[in-house]
GROMACS .gro file of C-alpha atoms in nm:
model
  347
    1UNK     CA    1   0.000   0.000   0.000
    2UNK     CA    2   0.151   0.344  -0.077
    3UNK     CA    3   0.022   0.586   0.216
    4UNK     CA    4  -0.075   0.918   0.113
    5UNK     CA    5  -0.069   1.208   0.384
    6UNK     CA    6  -0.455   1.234   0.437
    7UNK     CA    7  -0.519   0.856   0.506
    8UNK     CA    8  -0.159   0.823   0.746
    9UNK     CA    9  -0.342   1.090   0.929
   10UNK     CA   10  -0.698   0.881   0.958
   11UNK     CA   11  -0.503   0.519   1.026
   12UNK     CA   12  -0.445   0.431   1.386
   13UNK     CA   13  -0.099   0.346   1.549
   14UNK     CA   14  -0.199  -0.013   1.547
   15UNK     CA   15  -0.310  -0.081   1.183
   16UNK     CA   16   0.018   0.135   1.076
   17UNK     CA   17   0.212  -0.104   1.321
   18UNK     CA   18   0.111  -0.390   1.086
   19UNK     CA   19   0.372  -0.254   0.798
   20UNK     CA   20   0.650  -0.383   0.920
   21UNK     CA   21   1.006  -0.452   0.718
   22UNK     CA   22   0.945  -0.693   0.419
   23UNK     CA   23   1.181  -0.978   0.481
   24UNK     CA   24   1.262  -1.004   0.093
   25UNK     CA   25   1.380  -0.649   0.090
   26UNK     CA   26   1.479  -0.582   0.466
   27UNK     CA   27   1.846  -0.466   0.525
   28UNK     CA   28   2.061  -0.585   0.792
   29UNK     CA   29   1.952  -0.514   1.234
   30UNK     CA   30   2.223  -0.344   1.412
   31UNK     CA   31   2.204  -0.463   1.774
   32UNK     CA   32   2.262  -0.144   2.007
   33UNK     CA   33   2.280  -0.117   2.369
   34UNK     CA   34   2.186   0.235   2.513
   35UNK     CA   35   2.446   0.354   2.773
   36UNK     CA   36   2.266   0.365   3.103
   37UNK     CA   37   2.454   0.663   3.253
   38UNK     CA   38   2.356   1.006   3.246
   39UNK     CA   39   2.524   1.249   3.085
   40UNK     CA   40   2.588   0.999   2.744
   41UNK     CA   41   2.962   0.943   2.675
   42UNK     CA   42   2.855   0.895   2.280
   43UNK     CA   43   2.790   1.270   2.322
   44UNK     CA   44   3.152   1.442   2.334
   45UNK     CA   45   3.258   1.796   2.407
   46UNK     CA   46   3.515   1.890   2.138
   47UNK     CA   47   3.451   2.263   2.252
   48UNK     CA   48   3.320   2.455   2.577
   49UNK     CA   49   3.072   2.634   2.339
   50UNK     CA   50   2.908   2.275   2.291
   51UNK     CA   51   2.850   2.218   2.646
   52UNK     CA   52   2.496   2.419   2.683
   53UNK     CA   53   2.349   2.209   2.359
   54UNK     CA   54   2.428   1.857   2.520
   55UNK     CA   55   2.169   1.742   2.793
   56UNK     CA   56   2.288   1.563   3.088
   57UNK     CA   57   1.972   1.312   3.070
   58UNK     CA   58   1.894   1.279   2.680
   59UNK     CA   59   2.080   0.958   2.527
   60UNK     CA   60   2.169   0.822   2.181
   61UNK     CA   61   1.833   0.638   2.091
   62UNK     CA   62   1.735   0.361   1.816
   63UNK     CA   63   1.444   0.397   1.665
   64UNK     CA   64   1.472   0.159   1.432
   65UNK     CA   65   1.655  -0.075   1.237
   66UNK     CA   66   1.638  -0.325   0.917
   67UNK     CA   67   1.749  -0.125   0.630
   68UNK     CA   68   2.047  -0.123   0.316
   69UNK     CA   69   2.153   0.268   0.337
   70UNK     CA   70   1.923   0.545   0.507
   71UNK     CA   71   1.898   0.912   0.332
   72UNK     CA   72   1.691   1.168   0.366
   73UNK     CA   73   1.510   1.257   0.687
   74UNK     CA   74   1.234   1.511   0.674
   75UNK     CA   75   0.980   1.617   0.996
   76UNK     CA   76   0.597   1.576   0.936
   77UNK     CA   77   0.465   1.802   1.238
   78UNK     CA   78   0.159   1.810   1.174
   79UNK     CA   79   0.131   1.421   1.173
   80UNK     CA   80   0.434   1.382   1.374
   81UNK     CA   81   0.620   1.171   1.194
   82UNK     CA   82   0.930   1.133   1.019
   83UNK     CA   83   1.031   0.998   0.634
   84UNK     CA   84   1.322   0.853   0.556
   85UNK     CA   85   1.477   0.684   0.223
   86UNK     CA   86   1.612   0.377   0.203
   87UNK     CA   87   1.760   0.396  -0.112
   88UNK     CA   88   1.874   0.040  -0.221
   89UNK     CA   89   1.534  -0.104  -0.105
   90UNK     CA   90   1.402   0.141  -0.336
   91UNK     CA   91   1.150   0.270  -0.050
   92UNK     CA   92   1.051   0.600   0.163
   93UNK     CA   93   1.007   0.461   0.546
   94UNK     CA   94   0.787   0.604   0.753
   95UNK     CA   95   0.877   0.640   1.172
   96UNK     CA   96   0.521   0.742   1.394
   97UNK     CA   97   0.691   0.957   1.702
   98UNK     CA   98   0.320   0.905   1.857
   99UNK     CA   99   0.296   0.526   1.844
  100UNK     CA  100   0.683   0.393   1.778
  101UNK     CA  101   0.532   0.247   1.449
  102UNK     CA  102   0.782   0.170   1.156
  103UNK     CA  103   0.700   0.060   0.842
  104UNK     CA  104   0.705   0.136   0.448
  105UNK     CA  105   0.551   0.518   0.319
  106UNK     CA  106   0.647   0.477  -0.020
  107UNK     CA  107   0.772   0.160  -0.232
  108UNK     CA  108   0.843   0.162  -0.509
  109UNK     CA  109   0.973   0.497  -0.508
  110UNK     CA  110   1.213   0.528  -0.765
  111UNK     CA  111   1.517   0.505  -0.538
  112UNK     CA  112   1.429   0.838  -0.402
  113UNK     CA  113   1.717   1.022  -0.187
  114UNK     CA  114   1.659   1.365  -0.041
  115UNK     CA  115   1.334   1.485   0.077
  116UNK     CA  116   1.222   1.822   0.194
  117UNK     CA  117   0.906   2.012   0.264
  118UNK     CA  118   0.827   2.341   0.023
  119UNK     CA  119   0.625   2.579   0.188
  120UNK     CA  120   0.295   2.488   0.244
  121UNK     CA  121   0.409   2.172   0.406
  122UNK     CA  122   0.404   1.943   0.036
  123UNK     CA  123   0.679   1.669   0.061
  124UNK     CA  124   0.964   1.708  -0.197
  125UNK     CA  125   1.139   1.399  -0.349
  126UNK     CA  126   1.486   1.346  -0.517
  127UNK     CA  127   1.478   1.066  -0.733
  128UNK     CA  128   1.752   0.858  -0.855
  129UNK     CA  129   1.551   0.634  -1.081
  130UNK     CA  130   1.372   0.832  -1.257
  131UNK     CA  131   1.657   1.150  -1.274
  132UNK     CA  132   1.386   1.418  -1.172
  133UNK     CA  133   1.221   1.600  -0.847
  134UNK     CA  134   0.889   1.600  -0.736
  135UNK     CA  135   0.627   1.727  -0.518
  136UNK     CA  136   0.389   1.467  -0.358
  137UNK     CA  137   0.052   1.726  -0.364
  138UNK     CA  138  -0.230   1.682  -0.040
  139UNK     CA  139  -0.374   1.399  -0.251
  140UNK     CA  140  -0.100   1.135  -0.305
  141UNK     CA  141  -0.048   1.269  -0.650
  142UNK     CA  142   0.258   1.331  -0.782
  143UNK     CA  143   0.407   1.654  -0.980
  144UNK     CA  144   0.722   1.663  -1.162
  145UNK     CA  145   0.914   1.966  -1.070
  146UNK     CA  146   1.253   1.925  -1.280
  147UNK     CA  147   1.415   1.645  -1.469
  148UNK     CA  148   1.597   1.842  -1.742
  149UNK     CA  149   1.814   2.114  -1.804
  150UNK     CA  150   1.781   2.272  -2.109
  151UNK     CA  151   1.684   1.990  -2.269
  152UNK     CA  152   1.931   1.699  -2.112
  153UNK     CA  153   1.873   1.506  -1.842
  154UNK     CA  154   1.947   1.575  -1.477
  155UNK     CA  155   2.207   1.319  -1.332
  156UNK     CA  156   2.036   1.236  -0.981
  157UNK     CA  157   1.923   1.493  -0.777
  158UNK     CA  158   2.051   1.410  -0.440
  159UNK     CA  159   1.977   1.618  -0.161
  160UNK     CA  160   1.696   1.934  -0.160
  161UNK     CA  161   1.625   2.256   0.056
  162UNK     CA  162   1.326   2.500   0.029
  163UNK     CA  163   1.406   2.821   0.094
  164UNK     CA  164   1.153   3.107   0.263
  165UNK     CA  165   1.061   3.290  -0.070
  166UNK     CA  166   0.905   2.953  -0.217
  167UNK     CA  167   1.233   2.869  -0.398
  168UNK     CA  168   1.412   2.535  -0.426
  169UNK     CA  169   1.741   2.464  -0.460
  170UNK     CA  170   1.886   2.088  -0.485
  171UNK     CA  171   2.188   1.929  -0.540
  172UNK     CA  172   2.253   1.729  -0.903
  173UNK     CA  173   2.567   1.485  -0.853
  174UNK     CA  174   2.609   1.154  -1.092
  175UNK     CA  175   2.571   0.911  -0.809
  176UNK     CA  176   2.275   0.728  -0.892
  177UNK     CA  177   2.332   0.663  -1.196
  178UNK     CA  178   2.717   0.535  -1.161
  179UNK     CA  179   2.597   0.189  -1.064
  180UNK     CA  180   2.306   0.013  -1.033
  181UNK     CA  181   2.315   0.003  -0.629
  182UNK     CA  182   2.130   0.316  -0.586
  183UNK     CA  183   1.935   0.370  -0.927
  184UNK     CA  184   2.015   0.248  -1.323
  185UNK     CA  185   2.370   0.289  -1.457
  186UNK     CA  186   2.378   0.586  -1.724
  187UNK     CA  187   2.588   0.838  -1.903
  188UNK     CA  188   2.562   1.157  -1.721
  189UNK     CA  189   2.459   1.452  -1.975
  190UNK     CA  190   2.511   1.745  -1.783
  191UNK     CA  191   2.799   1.852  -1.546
  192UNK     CA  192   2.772   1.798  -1.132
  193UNK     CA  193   2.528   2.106  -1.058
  194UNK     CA  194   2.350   2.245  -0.808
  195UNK     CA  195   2.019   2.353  -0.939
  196UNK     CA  196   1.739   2.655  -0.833
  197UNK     CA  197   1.386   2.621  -0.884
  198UNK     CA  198   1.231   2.918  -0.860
  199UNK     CA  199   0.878   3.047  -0.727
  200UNK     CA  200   0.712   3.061  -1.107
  201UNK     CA  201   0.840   2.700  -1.165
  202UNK     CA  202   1.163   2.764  -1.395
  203UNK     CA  203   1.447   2.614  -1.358
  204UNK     CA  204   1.788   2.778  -1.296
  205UNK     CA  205   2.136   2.681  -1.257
  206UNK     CA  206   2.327   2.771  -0.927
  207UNK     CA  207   2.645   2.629  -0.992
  208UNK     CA  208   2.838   2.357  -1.168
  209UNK     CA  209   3.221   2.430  -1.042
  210UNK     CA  210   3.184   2.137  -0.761
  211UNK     CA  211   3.284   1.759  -0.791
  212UNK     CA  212   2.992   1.608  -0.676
  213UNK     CA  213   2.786   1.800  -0.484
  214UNK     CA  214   2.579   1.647  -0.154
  215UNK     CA  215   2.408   1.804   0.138
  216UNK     CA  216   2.320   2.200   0.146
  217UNK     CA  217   2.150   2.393   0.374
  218UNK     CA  218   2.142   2.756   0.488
  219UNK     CA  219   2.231   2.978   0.735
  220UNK     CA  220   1.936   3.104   0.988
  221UNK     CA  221   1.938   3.405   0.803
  222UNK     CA  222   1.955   3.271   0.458
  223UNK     CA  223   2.268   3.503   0.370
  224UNK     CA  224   2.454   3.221   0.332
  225UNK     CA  225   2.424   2.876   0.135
  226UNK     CA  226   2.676   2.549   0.262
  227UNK     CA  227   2.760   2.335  -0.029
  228UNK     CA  228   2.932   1.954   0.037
  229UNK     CA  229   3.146   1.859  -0.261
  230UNK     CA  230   3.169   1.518  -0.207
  231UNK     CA  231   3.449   1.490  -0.476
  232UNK     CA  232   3.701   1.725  -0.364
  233UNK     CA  233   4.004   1.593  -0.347
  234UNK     CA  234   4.182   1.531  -0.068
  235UNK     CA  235   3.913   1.579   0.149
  236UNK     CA  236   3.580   1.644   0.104
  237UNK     CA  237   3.457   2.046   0.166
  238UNK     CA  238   3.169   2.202   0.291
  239UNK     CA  239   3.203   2.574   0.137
  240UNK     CA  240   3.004   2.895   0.196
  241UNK     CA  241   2.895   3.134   0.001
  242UNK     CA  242   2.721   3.446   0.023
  243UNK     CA  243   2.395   3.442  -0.110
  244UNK     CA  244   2.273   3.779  -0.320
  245UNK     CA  245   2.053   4.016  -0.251
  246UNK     CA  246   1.889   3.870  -0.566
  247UNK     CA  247   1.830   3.581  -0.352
  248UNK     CA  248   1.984   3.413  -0.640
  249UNK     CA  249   2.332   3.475  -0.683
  250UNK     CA  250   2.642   3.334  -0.520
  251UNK     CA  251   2.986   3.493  -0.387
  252UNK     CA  252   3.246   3.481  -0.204
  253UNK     CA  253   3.298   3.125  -0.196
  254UNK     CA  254   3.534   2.973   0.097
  255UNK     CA  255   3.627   2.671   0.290
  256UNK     CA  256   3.464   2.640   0.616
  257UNK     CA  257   3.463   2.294   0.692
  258UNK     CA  258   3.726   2.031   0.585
  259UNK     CA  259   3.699   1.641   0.656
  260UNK     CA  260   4.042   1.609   0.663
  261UNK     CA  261   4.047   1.357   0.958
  262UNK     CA  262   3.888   1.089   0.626
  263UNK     CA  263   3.581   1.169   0.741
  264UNK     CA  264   3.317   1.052   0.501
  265UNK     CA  265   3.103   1.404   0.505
  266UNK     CA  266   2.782   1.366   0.350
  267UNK     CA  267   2.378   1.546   0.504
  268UNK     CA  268   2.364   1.803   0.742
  269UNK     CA  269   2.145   2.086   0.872
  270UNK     CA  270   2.130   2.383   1.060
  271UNK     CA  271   2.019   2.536   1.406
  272UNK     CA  272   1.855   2.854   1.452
  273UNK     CA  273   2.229   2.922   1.640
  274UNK     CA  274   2.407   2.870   1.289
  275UNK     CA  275   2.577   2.557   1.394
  276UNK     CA  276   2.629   2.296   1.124
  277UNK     CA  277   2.532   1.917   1.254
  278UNK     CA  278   2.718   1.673   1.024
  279UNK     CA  279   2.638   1.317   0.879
  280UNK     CA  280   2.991   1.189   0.963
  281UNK     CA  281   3.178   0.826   0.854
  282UNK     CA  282   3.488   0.663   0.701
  283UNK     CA  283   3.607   0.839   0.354
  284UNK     CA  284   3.652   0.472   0.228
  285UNK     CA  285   4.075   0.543   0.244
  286UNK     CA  286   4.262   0.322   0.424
  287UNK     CA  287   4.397   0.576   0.624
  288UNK     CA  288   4.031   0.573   0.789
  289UNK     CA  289   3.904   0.449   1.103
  290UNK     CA  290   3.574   0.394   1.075
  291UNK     CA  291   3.493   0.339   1.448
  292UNK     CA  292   3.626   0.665   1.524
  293UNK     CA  293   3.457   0.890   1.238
  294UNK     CA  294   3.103   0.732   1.263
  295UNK     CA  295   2.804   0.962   1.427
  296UNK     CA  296   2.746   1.355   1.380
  297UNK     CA  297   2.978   1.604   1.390
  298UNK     CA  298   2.909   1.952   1.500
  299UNK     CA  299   3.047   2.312   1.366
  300UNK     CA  300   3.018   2.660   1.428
  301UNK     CA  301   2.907   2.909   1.190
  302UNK     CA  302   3.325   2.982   1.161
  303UNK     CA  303   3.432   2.598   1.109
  304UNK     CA  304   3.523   2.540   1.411
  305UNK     CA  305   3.406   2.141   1.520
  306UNK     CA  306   3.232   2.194   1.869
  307UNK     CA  307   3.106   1.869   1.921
  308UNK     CA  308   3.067   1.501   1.852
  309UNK     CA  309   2.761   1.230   1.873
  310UNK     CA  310   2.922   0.840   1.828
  311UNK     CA  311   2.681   0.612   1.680
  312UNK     CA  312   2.793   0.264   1.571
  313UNK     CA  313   2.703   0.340   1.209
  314UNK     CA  314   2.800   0.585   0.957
  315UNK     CA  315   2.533   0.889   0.967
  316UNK     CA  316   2.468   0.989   0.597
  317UNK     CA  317   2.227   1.235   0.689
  318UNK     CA  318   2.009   1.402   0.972
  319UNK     CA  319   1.706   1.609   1.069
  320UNK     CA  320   1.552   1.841   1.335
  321UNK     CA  321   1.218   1.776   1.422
  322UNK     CA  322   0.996   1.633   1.728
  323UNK     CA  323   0.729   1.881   1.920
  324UNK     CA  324   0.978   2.150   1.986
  325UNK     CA  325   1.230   2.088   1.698
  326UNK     CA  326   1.478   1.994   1.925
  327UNK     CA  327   1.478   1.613   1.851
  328UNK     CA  328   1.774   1.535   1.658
  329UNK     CA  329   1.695   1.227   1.401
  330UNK     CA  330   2.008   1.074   1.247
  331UNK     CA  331   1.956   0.848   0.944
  332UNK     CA  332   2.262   0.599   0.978
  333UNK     CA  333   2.327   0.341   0.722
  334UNK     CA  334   2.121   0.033   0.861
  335UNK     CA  335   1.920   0.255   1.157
  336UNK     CA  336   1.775   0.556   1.264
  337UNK     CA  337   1.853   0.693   1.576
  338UNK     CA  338   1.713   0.986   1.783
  339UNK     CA  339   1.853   1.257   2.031
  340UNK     CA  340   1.734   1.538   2.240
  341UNK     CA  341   1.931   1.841   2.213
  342UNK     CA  342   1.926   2.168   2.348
  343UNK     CA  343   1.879   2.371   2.007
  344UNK     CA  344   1.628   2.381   1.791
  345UNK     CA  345   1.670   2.310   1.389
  346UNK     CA  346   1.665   2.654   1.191
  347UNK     CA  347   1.387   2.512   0.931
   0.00000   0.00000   0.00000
């Protein structure tokens, strides 16, 4: 059954409880153990400044668990619940804060990747599958927003932001279309981009200088736009730049975070403080440690890493969300996991 916004709303805990993981597409369970003292030691103080966002009683939590390679996670308030791809099982999950419930949203769906939510609250889709981004209107139907560019087709969008005037920007690396792990193996026709779409529908390019472009988000204040380039070699880059007063335009592009511990930097929002909360893992080198890069790392709005959260699986991507936006949900490979922080996500 694909569940459309109106009747997740109208089902009860109990007869959503009954989707549970398909065993012929189910990913492996991580086993975790919660530490049982207060304040968490998976929570680590890199910084003084991180001290007042770390609560002595919240813990690392697991949610849930089953899955190939989580992306994605976007905050349904109103029905308080969070999506979540799992891209390889070619599926959106679907995790019910309310009940604890965890089961399948959206399958098939087209090995989607980022999602986002536009501005009156309409869930926006990268796909992989079918190159393109969508809008999933109040009635289950879908609408295509972009899946060319001047004619050519996008690669794979990959990770999406709406910003306050209506606009939405996403991210256009070749990644799911270089195998067929995480989509259908094709010949890229345009360059690694990062795309605009704006209010009237059209579609505009933002840039196409990076190497494979990932996670964006921006500031509190919307002055400023954080890129990934996944591709950058060494180490993989989040950059700045300053956003025009256009709305449109970018400058003054520089460096502000560098993995260059070989950490595999990937999703990542933003609090209303202008701290940066980073999907963190291995880099695939062997210089790597995996069991020492995997979790969330946090940085100030200068660059500076503040704080850590160790999970025992690579964190692609996050999201704020819960009652007060303070809930920190951490998509992570196989699981997701959940934890209360004292901030509040600045979207």
């Amino acid at each position: 059954m694909v569940y459309t916004r109106r009747n997740i709303i109208a089902m009860s805990g109990a007869a959503l409880a009954g989707a549970v993981l398909p065993k012929a597409a189910a990913g492996q369970s991580i086993d975790f153990k919660p530490n049982a003292r207060y304040p968490d030691p998976a929570i680590e103080i890199l910084d003084p400044s991180f001290t007042k966002y770390r609560l002595g009683s919240s813990s690392v939590e697991q949610l849930a668990t089953g899955c190939r390679w989580l992306e994605g996670p976007v905050w349904f308030g109103d029905g308080r619940y969070l999506l979540v791809s799992d891209i390889p099982n070619n599926r959106i999950m679907r995790y019910d804060e309310a009940t604890g419930a965890w089961g399948v949203f959206r399958s098939p769906s087209n090995f989607s990747n980022g999602n986002a939510r536009d501005r009156q609250g309409r869930l926006l889709t990268c796909e992989h599958l079918t190159r393109r981004v969508t809008r999933t209107e109040y009635d289950g139907t879908i609408t295509v927003l972009a899946d060319n560019y001047k004619g050519k087709k996008l690669n794979s969008p990959n990770d999406i932001v709406c910003k306050s005037d209506g606009s939405i920007w996403f991210t256009d690396p070749p990644f799911g279309i270089s195998g067929e792990w995480e989509g259908e193996k094709a010949t890229p026709e345009l360059p690694h981009s990062v795309y605009r779409i704006a209010p009237d529908g059209s579609l505009g390019l933002v840039t196409d200088e990076l190497k494979g472009p990932n996670g964006l988000a921006f500031s509190p204040d919307e002055k400023k736009l954080y890129i990934v380039e996944g591709r950058a070699q060494p180490y993989r880059i989040i950059w700045s730049y300053d956003v025009g007063k256009d709305g449109f335009t970018l400058s003054n592009k520089t460096a502000l975070v560098t993995a260059d511990d070989n950490g595999g930097l990937d999703g990542f929002r933003v609090d209303v403080d202008g701290n940066l909360w980073c999907g963190w893992g291995s880099n695939g080198t062997a210089a790597a440690k995996p069991e020492q890069l995997d979790g969330v790392k946090v940085f100030n709005s200068a660059g500076k890493a503040i704080g850590f959260i160790r999970l025992p699986e690579r964190c692609p991507n996050l999201a704020f969300g819960g009652l007060k936006k303070n809930r920190l949900f951490m998509a992570s490979s196989h699981s997701l996991y959940a934890l209360y922080v004292e901030t509040r996500g600045a979207v």
